[in-house]
């Protein structure tokens, strides 16, 4: 196995964090909530999170494209299907890193006049923050390493892992499949 590879949250820890967040959201939104997931990474988190919420939930999706990494220059390539004005809205992210994507999305969604707008992220890479952003619902903090699993990818791989791991970016850049044989029974080249 290439080094270093660290398990940051195993399956049970991820499940526990998602359950806790579901309880927090249930208590915060007794009249229901609209969850907006940012594709693609948030998909798996959203699917598990919404089933841990015990009040009515509606879901919608945004897809964005980043012009340049770490600049906050983002374009919406798939917009919401619904009007969120007057609704209690929670933006669901798999990870907040620099916070620039979130900053853009919050400004954009605020213009649509929701009754409230909060952020729920599973992973928070605080050490990388450029734009400080209040995060009302947070799963756990992750260190400043490249994170894969549970929705988070490298070159499209590893999203379907049920844990979160820190990989070596140099190793992954040299070979995006570097961790495939460790995590999966087959190999990507099979
Ligand atoms: C990730 C994550 C956030 C963004 C956070 O998406 O889902 O949207 O990066 O980064 P920031 O805080 O530095 O702005 P990514 O670009 O990996 O796309 P994906 O979800 O489609 O994999």
XYZ file of C-alpha atoms and ligand atoms in Angstrom:
212
model
C 0.000 0.000 0.000
C 1.349 3.459 -0.824
C 2.104 5.599 2.206
C 0.831 7.626 3.855
C -2.807 6.584 3.957
C -4.707 7.467 7.115
C -8.227 6.502 8.047
C -9.691 9.775 9.315
C -13.150 8.354 10.065
C -14.082 4.713 9.810
C -17.501 3.442 8.805
C -18.896 3.535 12.355
C -17.541 7.034 12.994
C -19.038 8.356 9.757
C -22.380 6.763 10.610
C -22.308 8.242 14.119
C -21.545 11.721 12.794
C -24.343 11.514 10.223
C -26.825 10.354 12.888
C -25.828 13.199 15.202
C -26.229 15.745 12.411
C -29.631 14.267 11.568
C -30.710 14.745 15.175
C -29.383 18.312 15.244
C -31.254 19.174 12.043
C -34.441 17.525 13.328
C -34.312 19.691 16.436
C -33.410 22.873 14.544
C -36.146 22.577 11.903
C -39.344 21.248 13.523
C -41.394 22.515 10.560
C -39.227 20.830 7.935
C -36.275 21.866 5.807
C -35.051 22.066 2.226
C -31.675 20.377 1.820
C -29.588 21.588 -1.100
C -26.699 19.342 -2.040
C -23.768 20.470 -4.116
C -22.923 17.790 -6.667
C -21.217 15.557 -6.910
C -19.418 14.988 -3.630
C -22.393 15.654 -1.331
C -24.596 13.013 -2.908
C -23.731 10.163 -0.550
C -23.791 12.318 2.561
C -27.171 13.759 1.567
C -28.656 10.323 0.932
C -27.705 9.097 4.402
C -28.337 12.398 6.199
C -31.895 12.908 4.955
C -32.862 9.471 6.317
C -31.666 10.499 9.780
C -33.940 13.561 9.844
C -37.325 13.057 11.517
C -39.159 16.070 10.038
C -40.310 16.606 6.427
C -37.389 17.101 4.044
C -37.256 18.247 0.452
C -34.057 17.898 -1.527
C -32.652 19.790 -4.459
C -29.305 19.865 -6.230
C -26.802 22.356 -7.521
C -23.884 21.553 -9.767
C -21.043 23.998 -10.077
C -17.903 24.353 -12.084
C -14.797 26.037 -10.730
C -12.997 28.305 -13.157
C -9.704 28.157 -11.259
C -8.981 26.283 -8.017
C -8.864 28.356 -4.813
C -10.143 31.543 -6.431
C -13.814 31.339 -5.541
C -14.679 31.869 -9.194
C -17.542 29.443 -9.577
C -20.292 28.997 -12.159
C -23.596 27.198 -11.631
C -23.953 24.528 -14.301
C -27.111 22.933 -12.862
C -29.462 25.197 -10.977
C -32.134 24.381 -8.395
C -35.479 23.101 -9.644
C -37.435 24.899 -6.935
C -38.009 28.374 -5.595
C -36.485 28.627 -2.126
C -37.916 32.014 -1.174
C -39.419 31.910 2.297
C -38.084 28.393 2.958
C -35.745 27.115 5.631
C -32.728 25.987 3.641
C -29.623 24.016 4.545
C -26.747 23.807 2.111
C -25.207 20.339 2.380
C -21.517 19.903 1.612
C -19.243 16.896 1.866
C -16.269 19.118 2.705
C -15.474 22.769 3.252
C -11.890 23.568 2.388
C -10.985 27.161 1.507
C -14.632 28.170 2.009
C -14.606 30.012 -1.317
C -17.187 27.742 -2.965
C -19.438 28.168 0.045
C -19.006 31.928 -0.004
C -20.151 32.063 -3.604
C -23.090 29.731 -3.032
C -24.271 31.516 0.095
C -24.262 34.857 -1.702
C -26.119 33.338 -4.630
C -28.748 31.586 -2.495
C -29.230 34.580 -0.180
C -30.317 36.604 -3.216
C -33.225 34.171 -3.563
C -34.539 35.230 -0.146
C -34.899 31.993 1.808
C -36.387 32.350 5.300
C -33.072 31.041 6.608
C -29.881 29.612 5.161
C -27.445 27.435 7.104
C -24.564 25.157 6.198
C -24.121 21.493 7.045
C -20.836 19.833 6.153
C -19.607 16.385 7.009
C -15.920 17.283 6.901
C -14.345 20.614 7.722
C -10.746 21.250 6.714
C -10.373 24.304 8.924
C -6.623 24.689 8.364
C -7.202 25.590 4.708
C -9.856 28.242 5.258
C -9.431 31.449 3.281
C -12.981 32.769 3.630
C -14.302 32.307 7.181
C -17.851 31.023 6.989
C -20.185 30.085 9.838
C -20.949 26.373 9.768
C -23.998 25.560 11.867
C -23.830 21.776 11.459
C -20.453 20.057 11.245
C -19.550 16.376 11.244
C -15.871 16.526 12.064
C -12.700 18.449 11.430
C -10.142 16.867 9.107
C -6.441 17.691 8.904
C -4.833 19.380 5.915
C -4.382 16.232 3.838
C -6.048 15.138 0.619
C -9.316 13.493 1.621
C -11.061 10.657 -0.211
C -14.094 8.492 0.451
C -17.782 8.904 1.304
C -18.387 11.141 -1.705
C -14.934 12.689 -1.878
C -12.932 11.714 -4.927
C -9.649 11.907 -6.687
C -10.155 11.944 -10.467
C -13.588 10.394 -9.958
C -12.353 7.490 -7.861
C -13.077 6.502 -4.239
C -16.469 8.227 -3.817
C -18.166 4.940 -2.879
C -15.938 4.150 0.111
C -17.934 4.077 3.349
C -15.073 5.677 5.280
C -13.014 8.836 4.958
C -9.271 8.586 4.416
C -6.394 10.962 3.916
C -4.266 10.125 0.897
C -0.990 11.479 -0.388
C -1.672 13.915 -3.214
C 1.688 13.240 -4.881
C 0.976 9.517 -4.863
C -2.506 10.040 -6.309
C -1.295 12.489 -8.919
C 1.311 10.004 -10.103
C -1.283 7.221 -10.137
C -4.976 7.976 -9.480
C -5.569 4.250 -8.924
C -2.820 4.036 -6.274
C -5.246 3.110 -3.468
C -7.677 1.026 -5.519
C -6.193 -2.357 -4.682
C -6.155 -1.417 -0.988
C -9.814 -0.442 -0.842
C -11.446 -2.673 -3.433
C -11.335 -6.357 -4.188
C -10.813 -5.800 -7.892
C -8.397 -3.358 -9.452
C -9.290 -0.459 -11.701
C -7.377 -2.090 -14.509
C -9.110 -5.464 -14.263
C -15.522 20.064 -3.141
C -16.652 20.220 -2.131
C -16.968 21.679 -2.172
C -15.649 22.308 -2.541
C -15.042 22.868 -1.298
O -16.070 19.893 -4.412
O -17.766 19.436 -2.449
O -17.973 22.000 -3.107
O -14.789 21.286 -3.068
O -13.837 23.524 -1.605
P -13.535 25.008 -1.154
O -14.008 25.164 0.255
O -12.020 25.097 -1.275
O -14.216 25.957 -2.089
P -15.180 19.418 -5.655
O -14.620 20.620 -6.357
O -14.178 18.397 -5.187
O -16.250 18.770 -6.636
P -17.066 17.399 -6.508
O -17.964 17.549 -5.300
O -17.879 17.301 -7.772
O -16.076 16.280 -6.361
